[in-house]
Amino acid sequence: MDVTFRRTGERRYAVIAEPPGRPAQAMDPAPGYDEQIPHDAVHYLVEAELGLMGGLYGRIARGGGELPIAVRDGEDPKARRRAIRRQQRKQASLRARDHASGDEMGLSEDLAAAVDLAWRRARGARRPEWAPPRPADPEVEALVQRLMPAVEAFAERWRGLPVGGAVTFRWPATRPESAG
């Protein structure tokens, strides 16, 4: 599966997942644009590095998940609500399966937040009020440090992308297939 992070505007980006044998999925615009690194890219890197098949990207790769539905200009509100309800039912079913086999989606969320925060702190950013002073768990800290080189490499590429530029990964690689 290819996963692409595309800069679509001055302060916009899209995430495109192309699972084998299924239509491409796009979240455009994706939420939480950041000039330095999109949070969705941190999620991808966490899940790929740790092989989390129950996280967002792992679910899509194995044929069960979907990217969250993005708000589109001029979209029919009724059709959008139907699509969101359908997606929520599917995600609830996947969550139930995850809880039976370990909560990888929750792990992905927790680790992506810890990695994102650690990466920003290493660059001198102030700690948000909601964030703990430091990761409490030595295992989490070890995973954060393991992920930092991949996050830094992606951020370096992302900062240099012009509007229309993209970085594409082949799941579960943490090194891009292409950038530009």
mmCIF file with all atom_site columns, C-alpha atoms in Angstrom:
data_model
loop_
_atom_site.group_PDB
_atom_site.id
_atom_site.type_symbol
_atom_site.label_atom_id
_atom_site.label_alt_id
_atom_site.label_comp_id
_atom_site.label_asym_id
_atom_site.label_entity_id
_atom_site.label_seq_id
_atom_site.pdbx_PDB_ins_code
_atom_site.Cartn_x
_atom_site.Cartn_y
_atom_site.Cartn_z
_atom_site.occupancy
_atom_site.B_iso_or_equiv
_atom_site.pdbx_formal_charge
_atom_site.auth_seq_id
_atom_site.auth_comp_id
_atom_site.auth_asym_id
_atom_site.auth_atom_id
_atom_site.pdbx_PDB_model_num
ATOM 1   C CA . MET A 1 1   ? 0.000   0.000  0.000  1.00 0.00 ? 1   MET A CA 1
ATOM 2   C CA . ASP A 1 2   ? 1.251   3.467  -0.831 1.00 0.00 ? 2   ASP A CA 1
ATOM 3   C CA . VAL A 1 3   ? 0.620   6.301  1.633  1.00 0.00 ? 3   VAL A CA 1
ATOM 4   C CA . THR A 1 4   ? 1.195   9.843  0.384  1.00 0.00 ? 4   THR A CA 1
ATOM 5   C CA . PHE A 1 5   ? 1.384   13.085 2.329  1.00 0.00 ? 5   PHE A CA 1
ATOM 6   C CA . ARG A 1 6   ? 0.803   15.932 -0.147 1.00 0.00 ? 6   ARG A CA 1
ATOM 7   C CA . ARG A 1 7   ? 1.100   19.652 0.554  1.00 0.00 ? 7   ARG A CA 1
ATOM 8   C CA . THR A 1 8   ? -2.069  20.938 -1.156 1.00 0.00 ? 8   THR A CA 1
ATOM 9   C CA . GLY A 1 9   ? -1.945  24.610 -0.192 1.00 0.00 ? 9   GLY A CA 1
ATOM 10  C CA . GLU A 1 10  ? -0.066  27.143 1.865  1.00 0.00 ? 10  GLU A CA 1
ATOM 11  C CA . ARG A 1 11  ? -1.587  25.722 5.063  1.00 0.00 ? 11  ARG A CA 1
ATOM 12  C CA . ARG A 1 12  ? -3.236  22.525 3.828  1.00 0.00 ? 12  ARG A CA 1
ATOM 13  C CA . TYR A 1 13  ? -2.252  18.938 3.202  1.00 0.00 ? 13  TYR A CA 1
ATOM 14  C CA . ALA A 1 14  ? -3.832  15.667 2.169  1.00 0.00 ? 14  ALA A CA 1
ATOM 15  C CA . VAL A 1 15  ? -3.224  12.050 3.127  1.00 0.00 ? 15  VAL A CA 1
ATOM 16  C CA . ILE A 1 16  ? -3.809  9.514  0.344  1.00 0.00 ? 16  ILE A CA 1
ATOM 17  C CA . ALA A 1 17  ? -3.797  5.763  0.983  1.00 0.00 ? 17  ALA A CA 1
ATOM 18  C CA . GLU A 1 18  ? -3.783  3.363  -1.966 1.00 0.00 ? 18  GLU A CA 1
ATOM 19  C CA . PRO A 1 19  ? -4.465  -0.130 -0.618 1.00 0.00 ? 19  PRO A CA 1
ATOM 20  C CA . PRO A 1 20  ? -3.923  -2.966 -3.106 1.00 0.00 ? 20  PRO A CA 1
ATOM 21  C CA . GLY A 1 21  ? -7.090  -4.109 -4.854 1.00 0.00 ? 21  GLY A CA 1
ATOM 22  C CA . ARG A 1 22  ? -9.180  -1.261 -3.424 1.00 0.00 ? 22  ARG A CA 1
ATOM 23  C CA . PRO A 1 23  ? -9.879  2.314  -4.485 1.00 0.00 ? 23  PRO A CA 1
ATOM 24  C CA . ALA A 1 24  ? -7.571  5.016  -3.193 1.00 0.00 ? 24  ALA A CA 1
ATOM 25  C CA . GLN A 1 25  ? -8.738  6.875  -0.084 1.00 0.00 ? 25  GLN A CA 1
ATOM 26  C CA . ALA A 1 26  ? -8.007  10.520 0.558  1.00 0.00 ? 26  ALA A CA 1
ATOM 27  C CA . MET A 1 27  ? -8.388  12.790 3.534  1.00 0.00 ? 27  MET A CA 1
ATOM 28  C CA . ASP A 1 28  ? -8.264  16.212 1.915  1.00 0.00 ? 28  ASP A CA 1
ATOM 29  C CA . PRO A 1 29  ? -7.944  18.490 3.699  1.00 0.00 ? 29  PRO A CA 1
ATOM 30  C CA . ALA A 1 30  ? -6.371  16.546 6.516  1.00 0.00 ? 30  ALA A CA 1
ATOM 31  C CA . PRO A 1 31  ? -6.738  18.120 9.967  1.00 0.00 ? 31  PRO A CA 1
ATOM 32  C CA . GLY A 1 32  ? -3.960  19.670 11.979 1.00 0.00 ? 32  GLY A CA 1
ATOM 33  C CA . TYR A 1 33  ? -1.703  21.175 9.317  1.00 0.00 ? 33  TYR A CA 1
ATOM 34  C CA . ASP A 1 34  ? 1.731   21.949 10.703 1.00 0.00 ? 34  ASP A CA 1
ATOM 35  C CA . GLU A 1 35  ? 4.578   23.661 8.896  1.00 0.00 ? 35  GLU A CA 1
ATOM 36  C CA . GLN A 1 36  ? 7.119   21.352 10.551 1.00 0.00 ? 36  GLN A CA 1
ATOM 37  C CA . ILE A 1 37  ? 5.449   17.930 10.397 1.00 0.00 ? 37  ILE A CA 1
ATOM 38  C CA . PRO A 1 38  ? 1.817   16.797 10.095 1.00 0.00 ? 38  PRO A CA 1
ATOM 39  C CA . HIS A 1 39  ? 0.628   14.739 13.057 1.00 0.00 ? 39  HIS A CA 1
ATOM 40  C CA . ASP A 1 40  ? -0.808  12.126 10.645 1.00 0.00 ? 40  ASP A CA 1
ATOM 41  C CA . ALA A 1 41  ? 2.718   11.544 9.341  1.00 0.00 ? 41  ALA A CA 1
ATOM 42  C CA . VAL A 1 42  ? 3.947   10.936 12.896 1.00 0.00 ? 42  VAL A CA 1
ATOM 43  C CA . HIS A 1 43  ? 1.137   8.369  13.267 1.00 0.00 ? 43  HIS A CA 1
ATOM 44  C CA . TYR A 1 44  ? 2.219   6.674  10.048 1.00 0.00 ? 44  TYR A CA 1
ATOM 45  C CA . LEU A 1 45  ? 5.858   6.496  11.167 1.00 0.00 ? 45  LEU A CA 1
ATOM 46  C CA . VAL A 1 46  ? 4.939   5.123  14.614 1.00 0.00 ? 46  VAL A CA 1
ATOM 47  C CA . GLU A 1 47  ? 2.678   2.434  13.155 1.00 0.00 ? 47  GLU A CA 1
ATOM 48  C CA . ALA A 1 48  ? 5.090   1.465  10.385 1.00 0.00 ? 48  ALA A CA 1
ATOM 49  C CA . GLU A 1 49  ? 8.174   1.291  12.625 1.00 0.00 ? 49  GLU A CA 1
ATOM 50  C CA . LEU A 1 50  ? 6.376   -0.809 15.234 1.00 0.00 ? 50  LEU A CA 1
ATOM 51  C CA . GLY A 1 51  ? 4.354   -2.914 12.768 1.00 0.00 ? 51  GLY A CA 1
ATOM 52  C CA . LEU A 1 52  ? 1.018   -1.933 14.316 1.00 0.00 ? 52  LEU A CA 1
ATOM 53  C CA . MET A 1 53  ? -1.500  -3.689 12.089 1.00 0.00 ? 53  MET A CA 1
ATOM 54  C CA . GLY A 1 54  ? -4.341  -2.536 14.384 1.00 0.00 ? 54  GLY A CA 1
ATOM 55  C CA . GLY A 1 55  ? -3.513  1.158  13.939 1.00 0.00 ? 55  GLY A CA 1
ATOM 56  C CA . LEU A 1 56  ? -5.073  3.369  11.261 1.00 0.00 ? 56  LEU A CA 1
ATOM 57  C CA . TYR A 1 57  ? -2.618  2.590  8.465  1.00 0.00 ? 57  TYR A CA 1
ATOM 58  C CA . GLY A 1 58  ? -2.267  -1.089 9.345  1.00 0.00 ? 58  GLY A CA 1
ATOM 59  C CA . ARG A 1 59  ? -6.058  -1.444 9.247  1.00 0.00 ? 59  ARG A CA 1
ATOM 60  C CA . ILE A 1 60  ? -6.211  0.157  5.815  1.00 0.00 ? 60  ILE A CA 1
ATOM 61  C CA . ALA A 1 61  ? -3.369  -2.056 4.553  1.00 0.00 ? 61  ALA A CA 1
ATOM 62  C CA . ARG A 1 62  ? -5.148  -5.212 5.653  1.00 0.00 ? 62  ARG A CA 1
ATOM 63  C CA . GLY A 1 63  ? -8.413  -4.059 4.054  1.00 0.00 ? 63  GLY A CA 1
ATOM 64  C CA . GLY A 1 64  ? -10.459 -3.080 7.088  1.00 0.00 ? 64  GLY A CA 1
ATOM 65  C CA . GLY A 1 65  ? -9.861  0.569  7.847  1.00 0.00 ? 65  GLY A CA 1
ATOM 66  C CA . GLU A 1 66  ? -10.552 3.879  6.225  1.00 0.00 ? 66  GLU A CA 1
ATOM 67  C CA . LEU A 1 67  ? -9.104  7.342  6.471  1.00 0.00 ? 67  LEU A CA 1
ATOM 68  C CA . PRO A 1 68  ? -11.379 9.692  8.426  1.00 0.00 ? 68  PRO A CA 1
ATOM 69  C CA . ILE A 1 69  ? -13.816 11.563 6.215  1.00 0.00 ? 69  ILE A CA 1
ATOM 70  C CA . ALA A 1 70  ? -12.677 15.113 5.519  1.00 0.00 ? 70  ALA A CA 1
ATOM 71  C CA . VAL A 1 71  ? -15.059 18.068 5.244  1.00 0.00 ? 71  VAL A CA 1
ATOM 72  C CA . ARG A 1 72  ? -15.402 19.162 1.628  1.00 0.00 ? 72  ARG A CA 1
ATOM 73  C CA . ASP A 1 73  ? -16.666 22.514 0.387  1.00 0.00 ? 73  ASP A CA 1
ATOM 74  C CA . GLY A 1 74  ? -20.189 22.317 -1.036 1.00 0.00 ? 74  GLY A CA 1
ATOM 75  C CA . GLU A 1 75  ? -20.773 18.760 0.173  1.00 0.00 ? 75  GLU A CA 1
ATOM 76  C CA . ASP A 1 76  ? -24.351 17.594 0.767  1.00 0.00 ? 76  ASP A CA 1
ATOM 77  C CA . PRO A 1 77  ? -24.718 17.581 4.588  1.00 0.00 ? 77  PRO A CA 1
ATOM 78  C CA . LYS A 1 78  ? -27.136 14.638 4.536  1.00 0.00 ? 78  LYS A CA 1
ATOM 79  C CA . ALA A 1 79  ? -24.810 12.477 2.443  1.00 0.00 ? 79  ALA A CA 1
ATOM 80  C CA . ARG A 1 80  ? -21.897 13.457 4.669  1.00 0.00 ? 80  ARG A CA 1
ATOM 81  C CA . ARG A 1 81  ? -23.773 12.440 7.863  1.00 0.00 ? 81  ARG A CA 1
ATOM 82  C CA . ARG A 1 82  ? -24.633 9.062  6.265  1.00 0.00 ? 82  ARG A CA 1
ATOM 83  C CA . ALA A 1 83  ? -21.016 8.468  5.299  1.00 0.00 ? 83  ALA A CA 1
ATOM 84  C CA . ILE A 1 84  ? -19.808 9.406  8.785  1.00 0.00 ? 84  ILE A CA 1
ATOM 85  C CA . ARG A 1 85  ? -22.333 7.060  10.455 1.00 0.00 ? 85  ARG A CA 1
ATOM 86  C CA . ARG A 1 86  ? -21.275 4.208  8.148  1.00 0.00 ? 86  ARG A CA 1
ATOM 87  C CA . GLN A 1 87  ? -17.619 4.861  8.936  1.00 0.00 ? 87  GLN A CA 1
ATOM 88  C CA . GLN A 1 88  ? -18.309 5.086  12.685 1.00 0.00 ? 88  GLN A CA 1
ATOM 89  C CA . ARG A 1 89  ? -20.071 1.693  12.643 1.00 0.00 ? 89  ARG A CA 1
ATOM 90  C CA . LYS A 1 90  ? -17.154 0.126  10.804 1.00 0.00 ? 90  LYS A CA 1
ATOM 91  C CA . GLN A 1 91  ? -14.606 1.703  13.171 1.00 0.00 ? 91  GLN A CA 1
ATOM 92  C CA . ALA A 1 92  ? -16.592 0.529  16.226 1.00 0.00 ? 92  ALA A CA 1
ATOM 93  C CA . SER A 1 93  ? -16.476 -3.009 14.887 1.00 0.00 ? 93  SER A CA 1
ATOM 94  C CA . LEU A 1 94  ? -12.716 -2.751 14.326 1.00 0.00 ? 94  LEU A CA 1
ATOM 95  C CA . ARG A 1 95  ? -12.224 -1.298 17.833 1.00 0.00 ? 95  ARG A CA 1
ATOM 96  C CA . ALA A 1 96  ? -14.088 -4.247 19.345 1.00 0.00 ? 96  ALA A CA 1
ATOM 97  C CA . ARG A 1 97  ? -11.739 -6.616 17.507 1.00 0.00 ? 97  ARG A CA 1
ATOM 98  C CA . ASP A 1 98  ? -8.729  -4.548 18.624 1.00 0.00 ? 98  ASP A CA 1
ATOM 99  C CA . HIS A 1 99  ? -9.728  -4.757 22.272 1.00 0.00 ? 99  HIS A CA 1
ATOM 100 C CA . ALA A 1 100 ? -9.905  -8.521 21.956 1.00 0.00 ? 100 ALA A CA 1
ATOM 101 C CA . SER A 1 101 ? -6.353  -8.655 20.569 1.00 0.00 ? 101 SER A CA 1
ATOM 102 C CA . GLY A 1 102 ? -4.703  -5.615 22.202 1.00 0.00 ? 102 GLY A CA 1
ATOM 103 C CA . ASP A 1 103 ? -5.456  -1.930 21.612 1.00 0.00 ? 103 ASP A CA 1
ATOM 104 C CA . GLU A 1 104 ? -2.964  -1.000 18.906 1.00 0.00 ? 104 GLU A CA 1
ATOM 105 C CA . MET A 1 105 ? -5.007  2.052  17.877 1.00 0.00 ? 105 MET A CA 1
ATOM 106 C CA . GLY A 1 106 ? -4.721  3.407  21.425 1.00 0.00 ? 106 GLY A CA 1
ATOM 107 C CA . LEU A 1 107 ? -1.015  2.568  21.485 1.00 0.00 ? 107 LEU A CA 1
ATOM 108 C CA . SER A 1 108 ? -0.578  4.413  18.186 1.00 0.00 ? 108 SER A CA 1
ATOM 109 C CA . GLU A 1 109 ? -2.351  7.491  19.578 1.00 0.00 ? 109 GLU A CA 1
ATOM 110 C CA . ASP A 1 110 ? -0.274  7.506  22.777 1.00 0.00 ? 110 ASP A CA 1
ATOM 111 C CA . LEU A 1 111 ? 3.059   6.955  21.044 1.00 0.00 ? 111 LEU A CA 1
ATOM 112 C CA . ALA A 1 112 ? 2.367   9.452  18.250 1.00 0.00 ? 112 ALA A CA 1
ATOM 113 C CA . ALA A 1 113 ? 1.613   12.108 20.879 1.00 0.00 ? 113 ALA A CA 1
ATOM 114 C CA . ALA A 1 114 ? 4.788   11.238 22.834 1.00 0.00 ? 114 ALA A CA 1
ATOM 115 C CA . VAL A 1 115 ? 6.977   11.225 19.696 1.00 0.00 ? 115 VAL A CA 1
ATOM 116 C CA . ASP A 1 116 ? 5.497   14.471 18.358 1.00 0.00 ? 116 ASP A CA 1
ATOM 117 C CA . LEU A 1 117 ? 6.013   16.188 21.696 1.00 0.00 ? 117 LEU A CA 1
ATOM 118 C CA . ALA A 1 118 ? 9.581   14.894 22.123 1.00 0.00 ? 118 ALA A CA 1
ATOM 119 C CA . TRP A 1 119 ? 10.495  15.945 18.577 1.00 0.00 ? 119 TRP A CA 1
ATOM 120 C CA . ARG A 1 120 ? 9.189   19.472 19.174 1.00 0.00 ? 120 ARG A CA 1
ATOM 121 C CA . ARG A 1 121 ? 10.926  19.727 22.558 1.00 0.00 ? 121 ARG A CA 1
ATOM 122 C CA . ALA A 1 122 ? 14.221  18.733 20.931 1.00 0.00 ? 122 ALA A CA 1
ATOM 123 C CA . ARG A 1 123 ? 13.792  21.759 18.665 1.00 0.00 ? 123 ARG A CA 1
ATOM 124 C CA . GLY A 1 124 ? 13.166  24.152 21.559 1.00 0.00 ? 124 GLY A CA 1
ATOM 125 C CA . ALA A 1 125 ? 9.371   24.247 21.485 1.00 0.00 ? 125 ALA A CA 1
ATOM 126 C CA . ARG A 1 126 ? 7.630   24.889 24.778 1.00 0.00 ? 126 ARG A CA 1
ATOM 127 C CA . ARG A 1 127 ? 5.684   22.057 26.374 1.00 0.00 ? 127 ARG A CA 1
ATOM 128 C CA . PRO A 1 128 ? 1.909   22.482 25.955 1.00 0.00 ? 128 PRO A CA 1
ATOM 129 C CA . GLU A 1 129 ? -0.002  22.716 29.247 1.00 0.00 ? 129 GLU A CA 1
ATOM 130 C CA . TRP A 1 130 ? -1.729  19.370 28.618 1.00 0.00 ? 130 TRP A CA 1
ATOM 131 C CA . ALA A 1 131 ? 1.535   17.492 28.136 1.00 0.00 ? 131 ALA A CA 1
ATOM 132 C CA . PRO A 1 132 ? 3.320   15.678 30.962 1.00 0.00 ? 132 PRO A CA 1
ATOM 133 C CA . PRO A 1 133 ? 6.797   17.027 31.775 1.00 0.00 ? 133 PRO A CA 1
ATOM 134 C CA . ARG A 1 134 ? 8.495   13.845 30.484 1.00 0.00 ? 134 ARG A CA 1
ATOM 135 C CA . PRO A 1 135 ? 7.407   10.366 29.446 1.00 0.00 ? 135 PRO A CA 1
ATOM 136 C CA . ALA A 1 136 ? 7.017   8.441  32.706 1.00 0.00 ? 136 ALA A CA 1
ATOM 137 C CA . ASP A 1 137 ? 7.662   5.012  31.255 1.00 0.00 ? 137 ASP A CA 1
ATOM 138 C CA . PRO A 1 138 ? 11.246  4.066  30.252 1.00 0.00 ? 138 PRO A CA 1
ATOM 139 C CA . GLU A 1 139 ? 9.844   1.731  27.552 1.00 0.00 ? 139 GLU A CA 1
ATOM 140 C CA . VAL A 1 140 ? 7.927   4.641  25.999 1.00 0.00 ? 140 VAL A CA 1
ATOM 141 C CA . GLU A 1 141 ? 11.049  6.807  26.110 1.00 0.00 ? 141 GLU A CA 1
ATOM 142 C CA . ALA A 1 142 ? 13.045  4.050  24.362 1.00 0.00 ? 142 ALA A CA 1
ATOM 143 C CA . LEU A 1 143 ? 10.406  3.788  21.611 1.00 0.00 ? 143 LEU A CA 1
ATOM 144 C CA . VAL A 1 144 ? 10.336  7.581  21.241 1.00 0.00 ? 144 VAL A CA 1
ATOM 145 C CA . GLN A 1 145 ? 14.114  7.650  20.766 1.00 0.00 ? 145 GLN A CA 1
ATOM 146 C CA . ARG A 1 146 ? 13.920  4.765  18.290 1.00 0.00 ? 146 ARG A CA 1
ATOM 147 C CA . LEU A 1 147 ? 11.433  6.757  16.171 1.00 0.00 ? 147 LEU A CA 1
ATOM 148 C CA . MET A 1 148 ? 13.184  10.138 16.254 1.00 0.00 ? 148 MET A CA 1
ATOM 149 C CA . PRO A 1 149 ? 15.486  9.573  13.222 1.00 0.00 ? 149 PRO A CA 1
ATOM 150 C CA . ALA A 1 150 ? 12.541  8.660  10.955 1.00 0.00 ? 150 ALA A CA 1
ATOM 151 C CA . VAL A 1 151 ? 10.508  11.638 12.190 1.00 0.00 ? 151 VAL A CA 1
ATOM 152 C CA . GLU A 1 152 ? 13.436  14.002 11.675 1.00 0.00 ? 152 GLU A CA 1
ATOM 153 C CA . ALA A 1 153 ? 14.084  12.678 8.147  1.00 0.00 ? 153 ALA A CA 1
ATOM 154 C CA . PHE A 1 154 ? 10.412  13.123 7.216  1.00 0.00 ? 154 PHE A CA 1
ATOM 155 C CA . ALA A 1 155 ? 10.244  16.621 8.749  1.00 0.00 ? 155 ALA A CA 1
ATOM 156 C CA . GLU A 1 156 ? 13.304  17.695 6.773  1.00 0.00 ? 156 GLU A CA 1
ATOM 157 C CA . ARG A 1 157 ? 11.671  16.575 3.518  1.00 0.00 ? 157 ARG A CA 1
ATOM 158 C CA . TRP A 1 158 ? 8.291   18.056 4.474  1.00 0.00 ? 158 TRP A CA 1
ATOM 159 C CA . ARG A 1 159 ? 9.715   21.512 5.209  1.00 0.00 ? 159 ARG A CA 1
ATOM 160 C CA . GLY A 1 160 ? 11.272  21.632 1.750  1.00 0.00 ? 160 GLY A CA 1
ATOM 161 C CA . LEU A 1 161 ? 8.138   20.662 -0.178 1.00 0.00 ? 161 LEU A CA 1
ATOM 162 C CA . PRO A 1 162 ? 6.440   23.226 -2.396 1.00 0.00 ? 162 PRO A CA 1
ATOM 163 C CA . VAL A 1 163 ? 2.656   23.327 -2.721 1.00 0.00 ? 163 VAL A CA 1
ATOM 164 C CA . GLY A 1 164 ? 1.788   20.253 -4.798 1.00 0.00 ? 164 GLY A CA 1
ATOM 165 C CA . GLY A 1 165 ? 4.829   18.354 -3.526 1.00 0.00 ? 165 GLY A CA 1
ATOM 166 C CA . ALA A 1 166 ? 4.449   15.006 -1.790 1.00 0.00 ? 166 ALA A CA 1
ATOM 167 C CA . VAL A 1 167 ? 6.218   12.313 0.180  1.00 0.00 ? 167 VAL A CA 1
ATOM 168 C CA . THR A 1 168 ? 5.130   8.720  -0.512 1.00 0.00 ? 168 THR A CA 1
ATOM 169 C CA . PHE A 1 169 ? 5.800   5.639  1.600  1.00 0.00 ? 169 PHE A CA 1
ATOM 170 C CA . ARG A 1 170 ? 5.213   1.974  0.756  1.00 0.00 ? 170 ARG A CA 1
ATOM 171 C CA . TRP A 1 171 ? 3.619   0.442  3.894  1.00 0.00 ? 171 TRP A CA 1
ATOM 172 C CA . PRO A 1 172 ? 5.271   -0.430 6.269  1.00 0.00 ? 172 PRO A CA 1
ATOM 173 C CA . ALA A 1 173 ? 8.473   1.364  5.233  1.00 0.00 ? 173 ALA A CA 1
ATOM 174 C CA . THR A 1 174 ? 9.685   4.371  7.203  1.00 0.00 ? 174 THR A CA 1
ATOM 175 C CA . ARG A 1 175 ? 11.881  5.572  4.365  1.00 0.00 ? 175 ARG A CA 1
ATOM 176 C CA . PRO A 1 176 ? 9.943   7.273  1.565  1.00 0.00 ? 176 PRO A CA 1
ATOM 177 C CA . GLU A 1 177 ? 9.616   5.711  -1.866 1.00 0.00 ? 177 GLU A CA 1
ATOM 178 C CA . SER A 1 178 ? 9.565   9.170  -3.389 1.00 0.00 ? 178 SER A CA 1
ATOM 179 C CA . ALA A 1 179 ? 9.466   12.827 -2.483 1.00 0.00 ? 179 ALA A CA 1
ATOM 180 C CA . GLY A 1 180 ? 8.966   15.921 -4.534 1.00 0.00 ? 180 GLY A CA 1
#
